[in-house]
CSV table of C-alpha atoms in Angstrom, one decimal:
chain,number,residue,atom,x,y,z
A,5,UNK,CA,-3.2,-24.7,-12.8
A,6,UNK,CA,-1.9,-24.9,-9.8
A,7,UNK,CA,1.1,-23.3,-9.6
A,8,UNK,CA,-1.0,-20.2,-11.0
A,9,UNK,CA,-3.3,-20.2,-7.9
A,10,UNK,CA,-0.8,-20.7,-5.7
A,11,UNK,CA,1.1,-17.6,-6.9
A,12,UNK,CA,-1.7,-16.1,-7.1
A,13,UNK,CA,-2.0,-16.1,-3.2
A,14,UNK,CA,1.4,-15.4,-2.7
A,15,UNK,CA,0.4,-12.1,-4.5
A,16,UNK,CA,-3.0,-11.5,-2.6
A,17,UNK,CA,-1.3,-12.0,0.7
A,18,UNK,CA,2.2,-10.3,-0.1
A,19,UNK,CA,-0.1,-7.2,-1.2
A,20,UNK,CA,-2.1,-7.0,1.8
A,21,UNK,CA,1.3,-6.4,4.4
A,22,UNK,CA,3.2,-4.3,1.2
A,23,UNK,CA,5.2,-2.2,3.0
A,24,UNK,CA,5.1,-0.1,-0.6
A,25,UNK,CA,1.8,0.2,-0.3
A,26,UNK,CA,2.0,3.9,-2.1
A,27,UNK,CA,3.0,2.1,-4.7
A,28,UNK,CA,0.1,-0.2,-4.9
A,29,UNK,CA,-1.9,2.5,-4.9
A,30,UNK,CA,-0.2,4.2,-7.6
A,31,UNK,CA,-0.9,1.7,-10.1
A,32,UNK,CA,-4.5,1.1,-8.9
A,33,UNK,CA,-5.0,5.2,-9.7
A,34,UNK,CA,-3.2,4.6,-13.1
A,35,UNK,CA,-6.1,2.1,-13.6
A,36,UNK,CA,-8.9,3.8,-12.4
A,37,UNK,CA,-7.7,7.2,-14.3
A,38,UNK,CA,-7.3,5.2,-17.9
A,39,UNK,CA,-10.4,3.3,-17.4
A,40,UNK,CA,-12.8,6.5,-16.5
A,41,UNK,CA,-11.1,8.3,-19.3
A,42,UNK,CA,-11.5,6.0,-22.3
A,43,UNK,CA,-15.1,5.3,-20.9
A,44,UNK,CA,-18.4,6.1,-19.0
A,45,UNK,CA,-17.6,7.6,-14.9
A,46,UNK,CA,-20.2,5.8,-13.2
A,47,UNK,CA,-18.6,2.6,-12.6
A,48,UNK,CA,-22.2,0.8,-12.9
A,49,UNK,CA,-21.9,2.0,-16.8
A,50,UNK,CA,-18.5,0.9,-16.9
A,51,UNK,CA,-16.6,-2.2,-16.3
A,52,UNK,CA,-13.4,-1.8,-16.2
A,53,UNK,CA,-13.8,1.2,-14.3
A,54,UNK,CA,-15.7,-1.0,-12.0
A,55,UNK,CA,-13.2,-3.6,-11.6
A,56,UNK,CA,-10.5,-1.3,-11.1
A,57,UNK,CA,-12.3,0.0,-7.8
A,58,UNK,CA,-13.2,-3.1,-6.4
A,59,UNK,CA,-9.6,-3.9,-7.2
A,60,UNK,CA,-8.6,-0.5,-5.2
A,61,UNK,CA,-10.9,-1.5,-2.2
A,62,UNK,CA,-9.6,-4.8,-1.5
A,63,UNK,CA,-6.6,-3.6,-1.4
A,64,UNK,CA,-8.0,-0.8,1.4
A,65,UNK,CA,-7.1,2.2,-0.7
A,66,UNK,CA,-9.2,4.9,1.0
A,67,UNK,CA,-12.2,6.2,-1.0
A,68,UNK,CA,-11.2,10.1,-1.2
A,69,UNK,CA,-8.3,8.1,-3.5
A,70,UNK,CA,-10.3,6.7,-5.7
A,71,UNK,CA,-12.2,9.6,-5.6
A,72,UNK,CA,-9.5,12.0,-6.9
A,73,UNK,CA,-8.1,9.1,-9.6
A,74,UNK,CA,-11.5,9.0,-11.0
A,75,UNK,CA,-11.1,13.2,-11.4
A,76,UNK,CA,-7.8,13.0,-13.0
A,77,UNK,CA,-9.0,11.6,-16.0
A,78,UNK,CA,-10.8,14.5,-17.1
A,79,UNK,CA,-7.8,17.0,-15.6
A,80,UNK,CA,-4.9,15.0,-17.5
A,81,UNK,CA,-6.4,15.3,-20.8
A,82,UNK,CA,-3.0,15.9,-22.3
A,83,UNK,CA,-1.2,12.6,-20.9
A,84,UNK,CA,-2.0,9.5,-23.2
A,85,UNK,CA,-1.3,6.0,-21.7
A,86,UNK,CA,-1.2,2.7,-23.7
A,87,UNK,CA,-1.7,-1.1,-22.7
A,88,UNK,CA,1.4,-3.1,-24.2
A,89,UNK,CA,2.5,-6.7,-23.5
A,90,UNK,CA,6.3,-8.3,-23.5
A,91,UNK,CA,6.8,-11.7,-23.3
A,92,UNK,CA,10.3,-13.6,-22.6
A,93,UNK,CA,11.5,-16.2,-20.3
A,94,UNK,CA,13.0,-15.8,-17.0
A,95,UNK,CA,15.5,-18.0,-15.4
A,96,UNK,CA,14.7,-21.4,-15.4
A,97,UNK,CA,13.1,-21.0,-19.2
A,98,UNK,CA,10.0,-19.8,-17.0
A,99,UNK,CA,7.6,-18.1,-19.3
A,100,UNK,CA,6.2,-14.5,-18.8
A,101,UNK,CA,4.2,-12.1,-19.9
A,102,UNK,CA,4.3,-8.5,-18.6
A,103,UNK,CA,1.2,-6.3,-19.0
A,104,UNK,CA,1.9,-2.7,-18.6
A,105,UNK,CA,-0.1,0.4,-19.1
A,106,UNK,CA,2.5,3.6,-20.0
A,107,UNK,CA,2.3,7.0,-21.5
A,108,UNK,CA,6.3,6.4,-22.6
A,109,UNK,CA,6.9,2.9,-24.1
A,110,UNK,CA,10.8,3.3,-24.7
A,111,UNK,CA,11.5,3.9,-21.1
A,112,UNK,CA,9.1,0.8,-20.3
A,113,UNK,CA,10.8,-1.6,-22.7
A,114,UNK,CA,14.1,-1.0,-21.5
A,115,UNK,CA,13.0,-1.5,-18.2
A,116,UNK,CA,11.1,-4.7,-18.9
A,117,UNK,CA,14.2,-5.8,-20.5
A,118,UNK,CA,16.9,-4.8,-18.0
A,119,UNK,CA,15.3,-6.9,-15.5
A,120,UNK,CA,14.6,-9.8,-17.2
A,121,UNK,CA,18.4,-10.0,-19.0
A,122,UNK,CA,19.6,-9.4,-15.2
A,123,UNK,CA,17.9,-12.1,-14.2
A,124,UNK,CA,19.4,-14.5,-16.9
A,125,UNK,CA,16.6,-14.3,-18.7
A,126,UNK,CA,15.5,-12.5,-22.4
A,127,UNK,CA,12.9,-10.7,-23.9
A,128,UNK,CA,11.2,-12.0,-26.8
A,129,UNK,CA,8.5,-11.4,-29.3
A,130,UNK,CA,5.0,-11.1,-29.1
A,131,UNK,CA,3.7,-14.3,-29.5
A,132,UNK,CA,7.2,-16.3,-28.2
A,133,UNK,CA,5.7,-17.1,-24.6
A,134,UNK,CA,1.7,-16.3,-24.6
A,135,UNK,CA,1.3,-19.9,-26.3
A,136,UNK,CA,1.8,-21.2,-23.4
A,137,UNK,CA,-1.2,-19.9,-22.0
A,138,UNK,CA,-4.8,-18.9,-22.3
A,139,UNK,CA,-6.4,-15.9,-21.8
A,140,UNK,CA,-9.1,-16.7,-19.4
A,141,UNK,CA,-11.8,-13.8,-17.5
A,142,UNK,CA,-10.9,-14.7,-13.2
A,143,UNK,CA,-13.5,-13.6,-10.6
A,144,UNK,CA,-12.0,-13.4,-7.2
A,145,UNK,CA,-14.4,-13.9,-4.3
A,146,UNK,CA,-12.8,-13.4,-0.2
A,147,UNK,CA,-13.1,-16.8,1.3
A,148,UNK,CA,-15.4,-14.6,3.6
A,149,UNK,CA,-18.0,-14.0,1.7
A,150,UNK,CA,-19.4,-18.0,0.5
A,151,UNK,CA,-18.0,-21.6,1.4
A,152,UNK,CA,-16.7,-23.6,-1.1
A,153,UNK,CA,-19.2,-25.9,-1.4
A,154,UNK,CA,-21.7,-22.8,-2.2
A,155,UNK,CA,-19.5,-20.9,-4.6
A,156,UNK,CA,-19.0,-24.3,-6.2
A,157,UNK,CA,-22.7,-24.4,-7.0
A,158,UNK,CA,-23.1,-21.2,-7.8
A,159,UNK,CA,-20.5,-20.9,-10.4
A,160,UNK,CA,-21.3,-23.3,-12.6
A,161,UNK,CA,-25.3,-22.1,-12.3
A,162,UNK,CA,-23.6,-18.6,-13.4
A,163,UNK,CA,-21.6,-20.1,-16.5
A,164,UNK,CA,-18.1,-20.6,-15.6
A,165,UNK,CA,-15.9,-23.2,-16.9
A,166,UNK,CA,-13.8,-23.9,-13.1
A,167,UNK,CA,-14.0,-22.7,-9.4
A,168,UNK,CA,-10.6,-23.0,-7.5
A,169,UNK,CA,-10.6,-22.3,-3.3
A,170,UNK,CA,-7.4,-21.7,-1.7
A,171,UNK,CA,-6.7,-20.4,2.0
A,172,UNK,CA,-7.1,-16.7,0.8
A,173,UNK,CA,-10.1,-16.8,-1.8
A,174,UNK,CA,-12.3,-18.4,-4.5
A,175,UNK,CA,-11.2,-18.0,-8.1
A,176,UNK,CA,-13.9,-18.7,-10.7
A,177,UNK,CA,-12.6,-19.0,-14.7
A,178,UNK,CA,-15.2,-18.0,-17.5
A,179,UNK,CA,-14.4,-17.5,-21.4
A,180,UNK,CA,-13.0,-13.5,-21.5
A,181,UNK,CA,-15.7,-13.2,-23.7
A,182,UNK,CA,-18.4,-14.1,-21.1
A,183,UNK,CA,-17.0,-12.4,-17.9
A,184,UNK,CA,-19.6,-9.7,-17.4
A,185,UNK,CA,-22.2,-12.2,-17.7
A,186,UNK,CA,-20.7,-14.5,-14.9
A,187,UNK,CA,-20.1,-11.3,-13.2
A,188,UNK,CA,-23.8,-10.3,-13.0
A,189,UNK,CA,-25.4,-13.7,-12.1
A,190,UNK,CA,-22.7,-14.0,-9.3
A,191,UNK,CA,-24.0,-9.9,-8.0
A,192,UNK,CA,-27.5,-11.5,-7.4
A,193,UNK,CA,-25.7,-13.2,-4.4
A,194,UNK,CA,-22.5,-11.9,-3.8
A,195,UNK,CA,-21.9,-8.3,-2.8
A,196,UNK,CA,-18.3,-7.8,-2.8
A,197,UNK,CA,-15.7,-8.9,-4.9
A,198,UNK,CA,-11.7,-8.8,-4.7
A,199,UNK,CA,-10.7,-8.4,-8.6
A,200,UNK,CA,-12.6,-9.3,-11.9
A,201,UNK,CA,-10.0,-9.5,-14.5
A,202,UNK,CA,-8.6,-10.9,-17.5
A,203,UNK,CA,-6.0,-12.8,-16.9
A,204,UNK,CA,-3.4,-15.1,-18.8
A,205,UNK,CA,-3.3,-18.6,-17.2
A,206,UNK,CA,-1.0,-21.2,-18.1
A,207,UNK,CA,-1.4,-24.1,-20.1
A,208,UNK,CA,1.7,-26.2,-18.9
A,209,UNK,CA,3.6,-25.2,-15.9
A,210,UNK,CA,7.6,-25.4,-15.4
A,211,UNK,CA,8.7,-27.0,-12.2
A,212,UNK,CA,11.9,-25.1,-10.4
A,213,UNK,CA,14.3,-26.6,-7.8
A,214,UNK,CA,13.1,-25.4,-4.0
A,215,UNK,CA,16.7,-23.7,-3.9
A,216,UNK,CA,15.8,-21.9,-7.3
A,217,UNK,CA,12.6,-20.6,-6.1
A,218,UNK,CA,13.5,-17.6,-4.2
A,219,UNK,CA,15.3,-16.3,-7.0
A,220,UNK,CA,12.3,-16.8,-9.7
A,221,UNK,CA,9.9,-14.8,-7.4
A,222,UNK,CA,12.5,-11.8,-7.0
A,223,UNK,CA,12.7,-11.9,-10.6
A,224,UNK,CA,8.7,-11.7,-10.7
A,225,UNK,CA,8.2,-9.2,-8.4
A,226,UNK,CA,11.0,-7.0,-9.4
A,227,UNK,CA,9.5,-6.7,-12.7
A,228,UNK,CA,5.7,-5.8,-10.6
A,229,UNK,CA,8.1,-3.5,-8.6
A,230,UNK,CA,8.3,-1.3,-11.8
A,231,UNK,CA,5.8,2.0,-12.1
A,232,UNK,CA,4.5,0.8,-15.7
A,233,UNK,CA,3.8,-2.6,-15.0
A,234,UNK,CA,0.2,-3.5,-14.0
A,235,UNK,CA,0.4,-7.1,-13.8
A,236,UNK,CA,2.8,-10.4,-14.6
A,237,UNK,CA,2.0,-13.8,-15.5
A,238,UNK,CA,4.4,-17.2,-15.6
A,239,UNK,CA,3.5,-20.7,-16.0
A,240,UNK,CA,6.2,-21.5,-12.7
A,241,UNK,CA,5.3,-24.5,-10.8
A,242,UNK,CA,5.7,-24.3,-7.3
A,243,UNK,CA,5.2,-27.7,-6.6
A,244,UNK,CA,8.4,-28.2,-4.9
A,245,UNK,CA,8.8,-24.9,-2.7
């Protein structure tokens, strides 16, 4: 668990001083567009919709933004996207899993798979590295916002399983199944929130060498780096770094 909190920070802080933050952004609209087009486009009527803005504000992208990704979805009517998964392992037999959301899944796939055989790594079934974790619904809270001690208590009065605090925020882990409902007993006392997600978590971590790290997070963020991919996951430990 720890190595996925702590690059989970590395994440948070790296995407607060992105120097690409148009790119951010880019995926954040993708988001919002997909999510107000499958659905309802008052975000109080629906989630995902409502976790991909809250995702879009704490990472400061301005509201006319949001605005005009919220309007594209009924404008691109023609363009259809799809959520797909890859799984492989990267160097150091890390295991990954690559969520992307495309509206061309050839060019994606080679993509996904350039990068990963590049970085001495290879792309695998469905099923060959999601084993190694579970798919678990993560609230994240600012540190700002509630002490530990607080969100501590108040987490498990809302129904999650765990609470993690690190120096950036408060991660709370529910069932997938039950993230709404932790969601809206933790509203009654929190008012903003950085990302409400499901996320894959991993079961086992893999330790790499301090020398070996730097190359396993290019790896990781050159496949976040790419236009169709919304998020990655690997069970890297970075105990040692």
């Amino acid at each position: 668990m720890s190595g996925h909190s702590k690059w989970a920070s590395i994440k948070h802080s790296k995407g607060k001083a992105d120097k690409q933050r148009s790119k951010v952004f880019s995926k954040l609209s993708k988001e919002i567009s997909v999510a107000a087009k499958l659905g309802d486009k008052d975000p109080a009527m629906n989630p995902r919709l409502r976790s991909a803005i809250q995702a879009a504000k704490s990472a400061n992208m301005p509201k006319d933004n949001i605005e005009r990704a919220i309007a594209k979805s009924s404008a691109n009517t023609e363009t259809n996207y799809e959520n797909l998964r890859y799984e492989g392992f990267g160097p150091d037999k890390i295991a990954v899993i690559v969520e992307a959301l495309t509206d061309n899944k050839n060019r994606t796939a080679s993509n996904v798979r350039s990068i990963f055989v590049k970085s001495g790594g290879n792309l695998g079934t469905q099923g060959s590295a999601s084993h190694n974790f579970n798919q678990l619904g993560i609230i994240k809270i600012d540190k700002k916002e509630i002490s530990d001690e607080q969100i501590f208590e108040l987490a498990i009065e809302s129904g999650a399983d765990e609470c993690i605090s690190n120096d950036e925020f408060h991660e709370i882990q529910c069932p997938m199944s039950e993230i709404y409902n932790v969601k809206k007993k933790l509203e009654k006392t929190i008012a903003n929130f950085i990302s409400t997600e499901i996320e894959w978590v991993p079961l086992n971590s893999v330790d790499v060498e301090k020398d070996k790290v730097e190359a396993a997070i290019d790896f990781l963020e050159t496949l976040e780096d790419d236009d169709d991919v919304q998020s990655v996951y690997s069970n890297i430990n970075f105990k040692n770094s």
